[in-house]
mmCIF file of C-alpha atoms in Angstrom:
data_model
loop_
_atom_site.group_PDB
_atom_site.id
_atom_site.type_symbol
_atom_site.label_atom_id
_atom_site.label_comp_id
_atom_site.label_asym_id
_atom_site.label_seq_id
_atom_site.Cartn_x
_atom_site.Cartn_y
_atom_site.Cartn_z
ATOM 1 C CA UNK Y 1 16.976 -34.521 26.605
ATOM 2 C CA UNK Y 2 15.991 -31.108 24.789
ATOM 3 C CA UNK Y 3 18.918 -29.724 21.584
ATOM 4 C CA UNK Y 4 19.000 -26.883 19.510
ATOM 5 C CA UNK Y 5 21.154 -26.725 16.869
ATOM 6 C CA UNK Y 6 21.871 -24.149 13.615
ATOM 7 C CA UNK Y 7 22.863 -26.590 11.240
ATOM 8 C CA UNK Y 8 25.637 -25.587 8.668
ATOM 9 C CA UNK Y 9 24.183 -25.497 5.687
ATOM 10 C CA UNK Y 10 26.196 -22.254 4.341
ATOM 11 C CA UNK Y 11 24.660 -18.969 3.373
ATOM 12 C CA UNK Y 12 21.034 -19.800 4.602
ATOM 13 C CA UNK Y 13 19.475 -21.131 7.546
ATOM 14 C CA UNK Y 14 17.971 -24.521 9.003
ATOM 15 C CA UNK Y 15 17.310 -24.657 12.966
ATOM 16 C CA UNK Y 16 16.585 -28.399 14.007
ATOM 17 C CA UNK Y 17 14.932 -28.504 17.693
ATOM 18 C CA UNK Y 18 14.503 -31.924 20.012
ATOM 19 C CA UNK Y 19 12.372 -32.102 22.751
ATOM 20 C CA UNK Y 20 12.293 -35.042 24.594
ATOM 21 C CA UNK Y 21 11.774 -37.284 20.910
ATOM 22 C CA UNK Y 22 9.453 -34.293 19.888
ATOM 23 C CA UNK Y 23 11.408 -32.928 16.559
ATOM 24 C CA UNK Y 24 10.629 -29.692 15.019
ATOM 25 C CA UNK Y 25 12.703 -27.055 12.298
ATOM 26 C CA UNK Y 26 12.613 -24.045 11.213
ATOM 27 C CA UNK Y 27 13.348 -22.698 8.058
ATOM 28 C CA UNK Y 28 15.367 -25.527 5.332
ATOM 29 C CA UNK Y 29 17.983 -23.735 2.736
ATOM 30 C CA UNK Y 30 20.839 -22.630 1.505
ATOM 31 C CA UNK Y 31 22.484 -20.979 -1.286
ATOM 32 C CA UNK Y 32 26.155 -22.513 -1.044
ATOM 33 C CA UNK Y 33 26.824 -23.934 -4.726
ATOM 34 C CA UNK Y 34 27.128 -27.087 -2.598
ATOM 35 C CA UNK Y 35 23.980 -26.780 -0.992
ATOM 36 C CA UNK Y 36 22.408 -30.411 -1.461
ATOM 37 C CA UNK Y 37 25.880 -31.856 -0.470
ATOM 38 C CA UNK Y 38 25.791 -29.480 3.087
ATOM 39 C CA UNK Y 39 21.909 -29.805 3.279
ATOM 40 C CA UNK Y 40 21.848 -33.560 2.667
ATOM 41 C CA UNK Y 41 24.722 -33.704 5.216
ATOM 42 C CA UNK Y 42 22.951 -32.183 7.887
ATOM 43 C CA UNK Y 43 19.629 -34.197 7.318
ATOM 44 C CA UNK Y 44 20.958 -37.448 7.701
ATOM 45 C CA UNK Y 45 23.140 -36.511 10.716
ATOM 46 C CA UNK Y 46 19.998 -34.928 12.794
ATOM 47 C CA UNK Y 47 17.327 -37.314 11.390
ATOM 48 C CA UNK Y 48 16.559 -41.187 11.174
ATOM 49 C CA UNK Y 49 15.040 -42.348 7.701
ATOM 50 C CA UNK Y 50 11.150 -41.305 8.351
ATOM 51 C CA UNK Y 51 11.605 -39.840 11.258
ATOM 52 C CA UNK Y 52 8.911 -38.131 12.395
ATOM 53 C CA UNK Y 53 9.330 -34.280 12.637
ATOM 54 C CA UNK Y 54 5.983 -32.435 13.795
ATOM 55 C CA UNK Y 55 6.441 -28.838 12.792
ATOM 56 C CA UNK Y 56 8.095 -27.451 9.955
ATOM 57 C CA UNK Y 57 8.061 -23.425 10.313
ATOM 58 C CA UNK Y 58 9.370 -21.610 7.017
ATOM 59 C CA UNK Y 59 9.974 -17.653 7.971
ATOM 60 C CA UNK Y 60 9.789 -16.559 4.202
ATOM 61 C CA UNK Y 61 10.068 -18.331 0.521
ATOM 62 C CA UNK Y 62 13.724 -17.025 -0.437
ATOM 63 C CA UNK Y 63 15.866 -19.531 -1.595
ATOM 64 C CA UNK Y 64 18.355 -19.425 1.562
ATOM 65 C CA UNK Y 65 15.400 -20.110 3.566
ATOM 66 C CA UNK Y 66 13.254 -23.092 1.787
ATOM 67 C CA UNK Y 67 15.442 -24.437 -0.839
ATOM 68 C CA UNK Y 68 16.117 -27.681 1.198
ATOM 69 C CA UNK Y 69 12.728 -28.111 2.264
ATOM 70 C CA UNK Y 70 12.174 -31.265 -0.803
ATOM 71 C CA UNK Y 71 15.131 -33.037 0.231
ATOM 72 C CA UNK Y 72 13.949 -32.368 4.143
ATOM 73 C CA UNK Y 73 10.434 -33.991 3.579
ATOM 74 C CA UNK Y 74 11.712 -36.803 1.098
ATOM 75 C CA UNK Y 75 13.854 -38.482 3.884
ATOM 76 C CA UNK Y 76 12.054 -37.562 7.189
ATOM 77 C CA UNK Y 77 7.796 -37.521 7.286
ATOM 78 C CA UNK Y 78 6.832 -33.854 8.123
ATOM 79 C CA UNK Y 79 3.873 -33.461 9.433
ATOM 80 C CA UNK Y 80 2.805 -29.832 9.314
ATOM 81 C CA UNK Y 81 4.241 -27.327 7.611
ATOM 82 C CA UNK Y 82 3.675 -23.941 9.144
ATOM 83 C CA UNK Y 83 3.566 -20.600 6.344
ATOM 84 C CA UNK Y 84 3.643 -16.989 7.361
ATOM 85 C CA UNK Y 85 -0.358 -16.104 7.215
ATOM 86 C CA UNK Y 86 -0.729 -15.703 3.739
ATOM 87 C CA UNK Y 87 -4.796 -14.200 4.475
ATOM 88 C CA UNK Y 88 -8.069 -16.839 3.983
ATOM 89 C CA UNK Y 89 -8.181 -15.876 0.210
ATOM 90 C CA UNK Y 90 -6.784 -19.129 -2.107
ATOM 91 C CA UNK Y 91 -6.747 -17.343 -5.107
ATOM 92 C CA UNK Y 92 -4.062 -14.984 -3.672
ATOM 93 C CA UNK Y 93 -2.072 -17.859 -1.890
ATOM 94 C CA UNK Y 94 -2.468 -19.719 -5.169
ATOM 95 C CA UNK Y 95 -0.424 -16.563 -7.560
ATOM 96 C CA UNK Y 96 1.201 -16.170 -4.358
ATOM 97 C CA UNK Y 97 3.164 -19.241 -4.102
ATOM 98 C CA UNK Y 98 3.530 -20.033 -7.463
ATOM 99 C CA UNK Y 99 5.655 -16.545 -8.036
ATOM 100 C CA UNK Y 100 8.421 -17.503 -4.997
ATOM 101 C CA UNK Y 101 8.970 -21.201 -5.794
ATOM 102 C CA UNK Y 102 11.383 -20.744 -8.871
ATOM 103 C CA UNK Y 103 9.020 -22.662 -10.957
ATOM 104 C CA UNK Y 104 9.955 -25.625 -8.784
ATOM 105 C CA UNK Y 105 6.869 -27.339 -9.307
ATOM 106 C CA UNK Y 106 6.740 -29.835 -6.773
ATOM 107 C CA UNK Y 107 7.805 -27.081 -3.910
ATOM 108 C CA UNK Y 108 4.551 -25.151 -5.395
ATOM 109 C CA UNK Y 109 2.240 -28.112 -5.187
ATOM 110 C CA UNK Y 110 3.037 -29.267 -1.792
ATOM 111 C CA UNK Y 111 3.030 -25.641 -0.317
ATOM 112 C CA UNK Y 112 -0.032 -24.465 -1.526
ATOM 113 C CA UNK Y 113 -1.667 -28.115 -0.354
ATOM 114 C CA UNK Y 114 0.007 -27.269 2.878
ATOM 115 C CA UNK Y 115 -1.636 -24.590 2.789
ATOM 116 C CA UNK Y 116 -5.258 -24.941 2.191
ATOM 117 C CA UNK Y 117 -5.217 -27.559 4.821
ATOM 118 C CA UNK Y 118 -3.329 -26.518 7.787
ATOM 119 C CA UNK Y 119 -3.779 -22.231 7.244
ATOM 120 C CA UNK Y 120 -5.730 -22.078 10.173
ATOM 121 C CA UNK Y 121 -5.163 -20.793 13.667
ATOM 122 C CA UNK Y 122 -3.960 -16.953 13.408
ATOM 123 C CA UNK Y 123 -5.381 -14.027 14.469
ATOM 124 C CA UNK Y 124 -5.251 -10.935 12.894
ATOM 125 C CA UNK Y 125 -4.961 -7.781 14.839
ATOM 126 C CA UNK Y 126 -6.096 -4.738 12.911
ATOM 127 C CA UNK Y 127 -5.048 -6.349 9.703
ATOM 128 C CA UNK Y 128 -1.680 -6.128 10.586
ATOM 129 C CA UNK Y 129 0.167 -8.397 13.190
ATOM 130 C CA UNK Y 130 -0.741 -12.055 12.395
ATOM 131 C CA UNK Y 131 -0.059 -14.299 15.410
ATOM 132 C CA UNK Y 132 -0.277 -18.135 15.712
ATOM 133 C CA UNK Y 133 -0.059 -19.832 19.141
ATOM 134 C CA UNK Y 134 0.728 -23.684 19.139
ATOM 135 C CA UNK Y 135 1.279 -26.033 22.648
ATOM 136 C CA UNK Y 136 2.694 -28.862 22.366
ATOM 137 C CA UNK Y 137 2.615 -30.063 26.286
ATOM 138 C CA UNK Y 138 5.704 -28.430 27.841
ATOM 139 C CA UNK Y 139 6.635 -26.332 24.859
ATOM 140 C CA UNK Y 140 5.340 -23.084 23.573
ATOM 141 C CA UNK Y 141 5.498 -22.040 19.847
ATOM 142 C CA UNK Y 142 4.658 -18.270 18.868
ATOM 143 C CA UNK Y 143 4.440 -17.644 15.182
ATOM 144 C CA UNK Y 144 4.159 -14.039 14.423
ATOM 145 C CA UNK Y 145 4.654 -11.738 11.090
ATOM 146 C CA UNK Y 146 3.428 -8.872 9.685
ATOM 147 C CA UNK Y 147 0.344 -10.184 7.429
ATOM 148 C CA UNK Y 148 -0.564 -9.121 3.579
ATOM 149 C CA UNK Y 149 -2.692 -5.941 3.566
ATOM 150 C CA UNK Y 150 -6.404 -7.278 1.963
ATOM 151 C CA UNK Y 151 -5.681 -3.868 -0.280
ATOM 152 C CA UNK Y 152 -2.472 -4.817 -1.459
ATOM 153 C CA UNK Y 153 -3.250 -8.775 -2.088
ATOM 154 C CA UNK Y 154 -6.218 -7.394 -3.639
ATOM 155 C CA UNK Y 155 -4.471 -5.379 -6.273
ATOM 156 C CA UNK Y 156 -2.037 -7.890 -7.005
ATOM 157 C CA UNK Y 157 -4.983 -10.274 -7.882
ATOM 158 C CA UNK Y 158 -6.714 -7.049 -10.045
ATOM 159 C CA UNK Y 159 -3.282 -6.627 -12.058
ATOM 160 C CA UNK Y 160 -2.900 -10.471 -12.397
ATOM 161 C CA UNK Y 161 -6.342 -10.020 -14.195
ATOM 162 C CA UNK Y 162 -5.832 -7.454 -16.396
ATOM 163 C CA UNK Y 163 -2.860 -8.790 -17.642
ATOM 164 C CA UNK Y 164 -4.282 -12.537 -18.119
ATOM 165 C CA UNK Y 165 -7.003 -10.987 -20.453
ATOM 166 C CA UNK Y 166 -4.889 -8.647 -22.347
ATOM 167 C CA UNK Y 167 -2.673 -11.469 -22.779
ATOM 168 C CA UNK Y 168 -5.295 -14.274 -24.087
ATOM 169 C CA UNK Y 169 -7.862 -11.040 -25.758
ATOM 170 C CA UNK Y 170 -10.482 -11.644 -23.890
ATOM 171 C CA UNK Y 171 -12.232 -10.720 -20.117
ATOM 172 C CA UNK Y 172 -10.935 -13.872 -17.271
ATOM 173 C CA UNK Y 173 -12.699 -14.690 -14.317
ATOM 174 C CA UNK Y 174 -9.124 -15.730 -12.538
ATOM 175 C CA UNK Y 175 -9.012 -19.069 -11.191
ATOM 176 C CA UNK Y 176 -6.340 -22.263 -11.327
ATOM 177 C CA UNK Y 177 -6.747 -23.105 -14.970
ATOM 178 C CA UNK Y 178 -6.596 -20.008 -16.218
ATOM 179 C CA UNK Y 179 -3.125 -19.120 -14.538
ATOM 180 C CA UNK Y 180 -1.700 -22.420 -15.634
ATOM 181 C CA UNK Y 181 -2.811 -21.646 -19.334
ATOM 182 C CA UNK Y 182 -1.229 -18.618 -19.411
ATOM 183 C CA UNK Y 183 1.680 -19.558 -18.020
ATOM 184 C CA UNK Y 184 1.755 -22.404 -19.927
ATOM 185 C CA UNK Y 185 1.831 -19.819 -23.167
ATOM 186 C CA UNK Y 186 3.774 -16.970 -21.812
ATOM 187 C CA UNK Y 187 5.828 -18.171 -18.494
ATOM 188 C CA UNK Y 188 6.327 -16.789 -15.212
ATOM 189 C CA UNK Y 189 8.781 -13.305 -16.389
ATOM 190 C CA UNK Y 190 5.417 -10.691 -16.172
ATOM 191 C CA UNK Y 191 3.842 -12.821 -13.447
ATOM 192 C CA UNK Y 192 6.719 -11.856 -10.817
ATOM 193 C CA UNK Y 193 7.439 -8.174 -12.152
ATOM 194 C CA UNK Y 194 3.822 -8.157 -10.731
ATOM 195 C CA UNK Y 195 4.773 -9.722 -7.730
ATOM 196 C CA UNK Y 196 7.870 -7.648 -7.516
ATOM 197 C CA UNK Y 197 5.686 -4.373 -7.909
ATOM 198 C CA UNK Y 198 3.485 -5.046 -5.113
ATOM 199 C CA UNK Y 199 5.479 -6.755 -2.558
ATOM 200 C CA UNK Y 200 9.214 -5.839 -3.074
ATOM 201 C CA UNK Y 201 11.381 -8.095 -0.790
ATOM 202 C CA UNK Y 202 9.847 -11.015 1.340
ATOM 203 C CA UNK Y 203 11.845 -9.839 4.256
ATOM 204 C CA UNK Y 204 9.258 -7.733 5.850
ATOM 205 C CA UNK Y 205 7.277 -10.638 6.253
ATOM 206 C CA UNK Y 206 9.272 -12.678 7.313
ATOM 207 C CA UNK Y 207 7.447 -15.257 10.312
ATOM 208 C CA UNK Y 208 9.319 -15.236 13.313
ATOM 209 C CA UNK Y 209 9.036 -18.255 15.520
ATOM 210 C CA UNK Y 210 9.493 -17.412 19.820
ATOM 211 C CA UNK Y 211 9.806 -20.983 21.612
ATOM 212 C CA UNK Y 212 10.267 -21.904 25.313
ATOM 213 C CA UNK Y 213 9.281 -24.244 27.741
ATOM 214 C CA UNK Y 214 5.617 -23.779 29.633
ATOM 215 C CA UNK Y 215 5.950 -20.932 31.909
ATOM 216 C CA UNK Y 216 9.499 -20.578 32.095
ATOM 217 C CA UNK Y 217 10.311 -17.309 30.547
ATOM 218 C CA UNK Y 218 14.357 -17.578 31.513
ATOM 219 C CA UNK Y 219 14.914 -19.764 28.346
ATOM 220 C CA UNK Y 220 13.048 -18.018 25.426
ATOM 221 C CA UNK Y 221 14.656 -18.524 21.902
ATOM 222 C CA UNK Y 222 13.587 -16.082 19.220
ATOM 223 C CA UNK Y 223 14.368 -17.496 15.323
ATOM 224 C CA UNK Y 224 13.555 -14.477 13.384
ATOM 225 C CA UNK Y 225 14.445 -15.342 9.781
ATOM 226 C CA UNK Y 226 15.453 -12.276 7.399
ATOM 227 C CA UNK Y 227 12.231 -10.247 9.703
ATOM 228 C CA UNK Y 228 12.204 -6.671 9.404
ATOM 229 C CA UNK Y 229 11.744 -5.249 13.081
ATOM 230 C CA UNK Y 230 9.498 -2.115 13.081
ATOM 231 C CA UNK Y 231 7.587 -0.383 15.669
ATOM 232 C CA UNK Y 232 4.411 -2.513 16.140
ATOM 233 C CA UNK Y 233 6.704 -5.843 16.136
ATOM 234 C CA UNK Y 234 8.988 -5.002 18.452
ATOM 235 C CA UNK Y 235 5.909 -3.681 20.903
ATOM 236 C CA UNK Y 236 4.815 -7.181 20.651
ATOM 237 C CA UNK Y 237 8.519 -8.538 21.546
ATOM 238 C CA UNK Y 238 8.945 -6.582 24.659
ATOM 239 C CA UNK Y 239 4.909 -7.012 25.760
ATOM 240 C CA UNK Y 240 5.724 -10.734 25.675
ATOM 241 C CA UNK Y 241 8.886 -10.509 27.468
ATOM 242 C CA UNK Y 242 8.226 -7.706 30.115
ATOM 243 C CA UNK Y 243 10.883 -8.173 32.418
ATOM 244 C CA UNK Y 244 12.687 -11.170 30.758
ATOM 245 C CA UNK Y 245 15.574 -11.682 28.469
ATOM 246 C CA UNK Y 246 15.754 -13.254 25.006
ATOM 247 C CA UNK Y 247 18.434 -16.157 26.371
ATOM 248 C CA UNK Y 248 19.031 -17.578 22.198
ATOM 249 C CA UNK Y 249 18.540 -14.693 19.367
ATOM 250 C CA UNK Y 250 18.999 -15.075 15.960
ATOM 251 C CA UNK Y 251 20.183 -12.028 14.585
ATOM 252 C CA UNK Y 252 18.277 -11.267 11.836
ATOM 253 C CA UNK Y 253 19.109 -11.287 7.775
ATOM 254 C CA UNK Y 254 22.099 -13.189 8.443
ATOM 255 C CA UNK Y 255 24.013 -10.155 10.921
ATOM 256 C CA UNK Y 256 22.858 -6.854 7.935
ATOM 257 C CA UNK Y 257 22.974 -3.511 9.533
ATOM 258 C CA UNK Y 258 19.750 -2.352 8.005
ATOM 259 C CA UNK Y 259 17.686 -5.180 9.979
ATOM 260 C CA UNK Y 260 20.157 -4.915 12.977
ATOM 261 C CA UNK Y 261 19.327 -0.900 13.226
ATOM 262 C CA UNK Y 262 15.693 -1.732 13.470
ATOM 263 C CA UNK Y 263 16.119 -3.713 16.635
ATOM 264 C CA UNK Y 264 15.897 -0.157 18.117
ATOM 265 C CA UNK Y 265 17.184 -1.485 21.857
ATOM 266 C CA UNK Y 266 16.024 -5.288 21.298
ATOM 267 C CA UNK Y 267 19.298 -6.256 21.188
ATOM 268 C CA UNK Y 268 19.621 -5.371 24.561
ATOM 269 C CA UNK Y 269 17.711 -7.686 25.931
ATOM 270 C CA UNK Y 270 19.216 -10.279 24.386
ATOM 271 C CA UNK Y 271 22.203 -12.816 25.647
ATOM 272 C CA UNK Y 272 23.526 -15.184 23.313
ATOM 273 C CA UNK Y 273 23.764 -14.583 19.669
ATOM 274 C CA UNK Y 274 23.228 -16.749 16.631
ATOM 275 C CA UNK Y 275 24.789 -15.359 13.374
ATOM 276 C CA UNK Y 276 24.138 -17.205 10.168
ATOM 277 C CA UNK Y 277 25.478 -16.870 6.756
ATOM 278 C CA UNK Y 278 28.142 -18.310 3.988
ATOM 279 C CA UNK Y 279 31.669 -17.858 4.081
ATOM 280 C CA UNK Y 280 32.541 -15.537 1.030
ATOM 281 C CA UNK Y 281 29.327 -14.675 0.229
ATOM 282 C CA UNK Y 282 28.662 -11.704 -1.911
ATOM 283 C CA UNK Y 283 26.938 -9.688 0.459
ATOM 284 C CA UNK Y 284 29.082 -9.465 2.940
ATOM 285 C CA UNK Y 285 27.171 -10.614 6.012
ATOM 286 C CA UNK Y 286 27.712 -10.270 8.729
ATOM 287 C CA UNK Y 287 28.181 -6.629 9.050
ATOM 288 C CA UNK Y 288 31.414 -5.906 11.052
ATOM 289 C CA UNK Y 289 29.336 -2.826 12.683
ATOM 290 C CA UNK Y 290 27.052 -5.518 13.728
ATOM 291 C CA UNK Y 291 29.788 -7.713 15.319
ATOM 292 C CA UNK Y 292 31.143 -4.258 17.114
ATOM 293 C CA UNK Y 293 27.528 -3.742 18.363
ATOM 294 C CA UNK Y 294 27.270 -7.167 20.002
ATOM 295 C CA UNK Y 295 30.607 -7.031 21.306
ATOM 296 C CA UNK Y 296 29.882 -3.305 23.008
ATOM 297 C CA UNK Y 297 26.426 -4.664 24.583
ATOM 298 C CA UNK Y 298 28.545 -6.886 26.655
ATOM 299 C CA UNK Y 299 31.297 -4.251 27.842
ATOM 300 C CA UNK Y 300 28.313 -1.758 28.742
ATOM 301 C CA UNK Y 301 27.989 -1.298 32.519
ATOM 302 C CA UNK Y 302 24.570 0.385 32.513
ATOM 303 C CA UNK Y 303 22.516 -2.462 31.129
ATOM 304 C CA UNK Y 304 20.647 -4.308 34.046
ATOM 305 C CA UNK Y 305 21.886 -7.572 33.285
ATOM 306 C CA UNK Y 306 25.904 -8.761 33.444
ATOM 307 C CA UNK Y 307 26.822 -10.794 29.909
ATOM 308 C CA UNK Y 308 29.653 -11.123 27.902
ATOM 309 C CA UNK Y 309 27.378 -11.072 24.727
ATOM 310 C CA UNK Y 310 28.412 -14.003 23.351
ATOM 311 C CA UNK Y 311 27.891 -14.127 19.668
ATOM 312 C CA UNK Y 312 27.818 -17.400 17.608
ATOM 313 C CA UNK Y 313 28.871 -17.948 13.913
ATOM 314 C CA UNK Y 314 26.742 -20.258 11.664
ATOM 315 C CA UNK Y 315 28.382 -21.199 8.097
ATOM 316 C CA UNK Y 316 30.036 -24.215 6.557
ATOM 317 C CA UNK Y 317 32.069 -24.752 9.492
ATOM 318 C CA UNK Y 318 30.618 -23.849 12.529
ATOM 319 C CA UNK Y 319 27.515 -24.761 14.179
#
């Protein structure tokens, strides 16, 4: 028997999938001030002691969105841990990672060895759509993200540089022990301004994860994190789907009217909605435009499909 479930973990998201025995999640965290009581909560209802779970897809490294990922791999044995494509350089990966894991140093180590060892498999189309394809006998996985611009992960690694050497007087040649000296002397602050000058948000790279059994395209779920939609990802949305509907969509950034906006007609192909976020959090998610919007797609008679466009709330209390 195949489940799906949003797990309540609060403002944040964890998605737990079973297929036939065959476990796999997507994104762990939460920022509920109870998070490890909800989080811990929902591990031990969905998983067995050491239970196996294959696949471990993280969309982005923002606290709502990884920050229950320790307690997730301490009680059940993940397997792989899949990153948003993060480019082949380890250097980059290495400054990379260390800046989003709130100095949580045990997050950072197991990451980044996640990463050097199972960062292979995407391809790269004109340096901008990164796309990873995974089959897993019935079941299709579809990993896709805007990647890092070489130029831009390349000046973040220049500016890491300069400021290293200005820092300890003298010329670097950047590696691991260098970063952990300086850091060890002046701490992370400077290190993420930098990171925060170059990359902003993490939401525009967020990994989105499409999933659906072999060859039937009537069931597709798309998980799509905090993503930021634009013109070249939603061209690879609707080439995949052609004629077919999105049957499960998580609505992205927790139901914000920025992201929504971008879906630019997505939404339209879409049936059921998934909308998760913490009750009385401080940014006010979901949007009550957004609610209107799904609401409307379900009263309007000129879409080719008939729905009631069901939405679905995901916080403390509902799943």
């Amino acid at each position: 028997m195949n489940k799906f479930r949003f797990m309540n973990v609060g403002q944040g998201l964890f998605y737990h999938g079973r297929i036939s025995g065959f476990n796999f999640v997507y994104d762990c965290g939460s920022t509920s001030p109870l998070r490890n009581q909800y989080l811990n909560n929902c591990i031990q209802s969905e998983f067995l002691p050491n239970e196996d779970i294959e696949y471990v897809f993280i969309s982005h490294l923002d606290e709502d969105h990884i920050n229950g990922y320790n307690l997730l791999r301490r009680y059940a044995n993940v397997k792989r841990l899949i990153l948003p494509y993060l480019g082949n350089n380890s250097l980059f990966a290495y400054l990379f990672l260390m800046c989003l894991c709130d100095e949580d140093d045990e997050l950072f180590h197991h990451i980044y060895t996640q990463y050097l060892e199972f960062n292979q498999g995407y391809e790269v189309n004109d340096n901008y759509l990164a796309e990873r394809k995974i089959y897993e006998g019935k079941w299709v996985f579809n990993c896709f993200s805007k990647s890092v611009p070489n130029s831009i992960s390349s000046a973040f690694i220049n500016d890491v540089t300069t400021l290293i050497s200005n820092s300890l007087g003298y010329t670097v040649i950047l590696n691991d022990k260098i970063i952990k000296q300086y850091i060890n002397s002046y701490g992370f602050k400077k290190l993420k301004a930098l990171y925060k000058t170059h990359f902003g948000r993490m939401n525009a790279t967020s990994m989105c994860l499409l999933h659906h059994p072999y060859n039937d395209y009537e069931n597709i779920s798309l998980l799509t994190g905090d993503a930021v939609f634009d013109p070249g990802m939603l061209k690879y949305v609707n080439d995949y789907l052609k004629d077919h509907f999105i049957r499960y969509f998580q609505v992205p950034h927790h139901g914000a009217i920025k992201e929504w906006h971008l879906l630019n007609g997505l939404e339209k192909k879409c049936l059921f909605f998934y909308i998760s976020f913490g009750l009385g959090n401080r940014y006010t998610h979901p949007s009550s435009q957004v609610i209107s919007a799904i609401i409307a797609i379900g009263k309007n008679p000129n879409l080719a499909y008939q729905s009631n466009a069901p939405y679905f709330y995901n916080n403390e209390y509902y799943i």
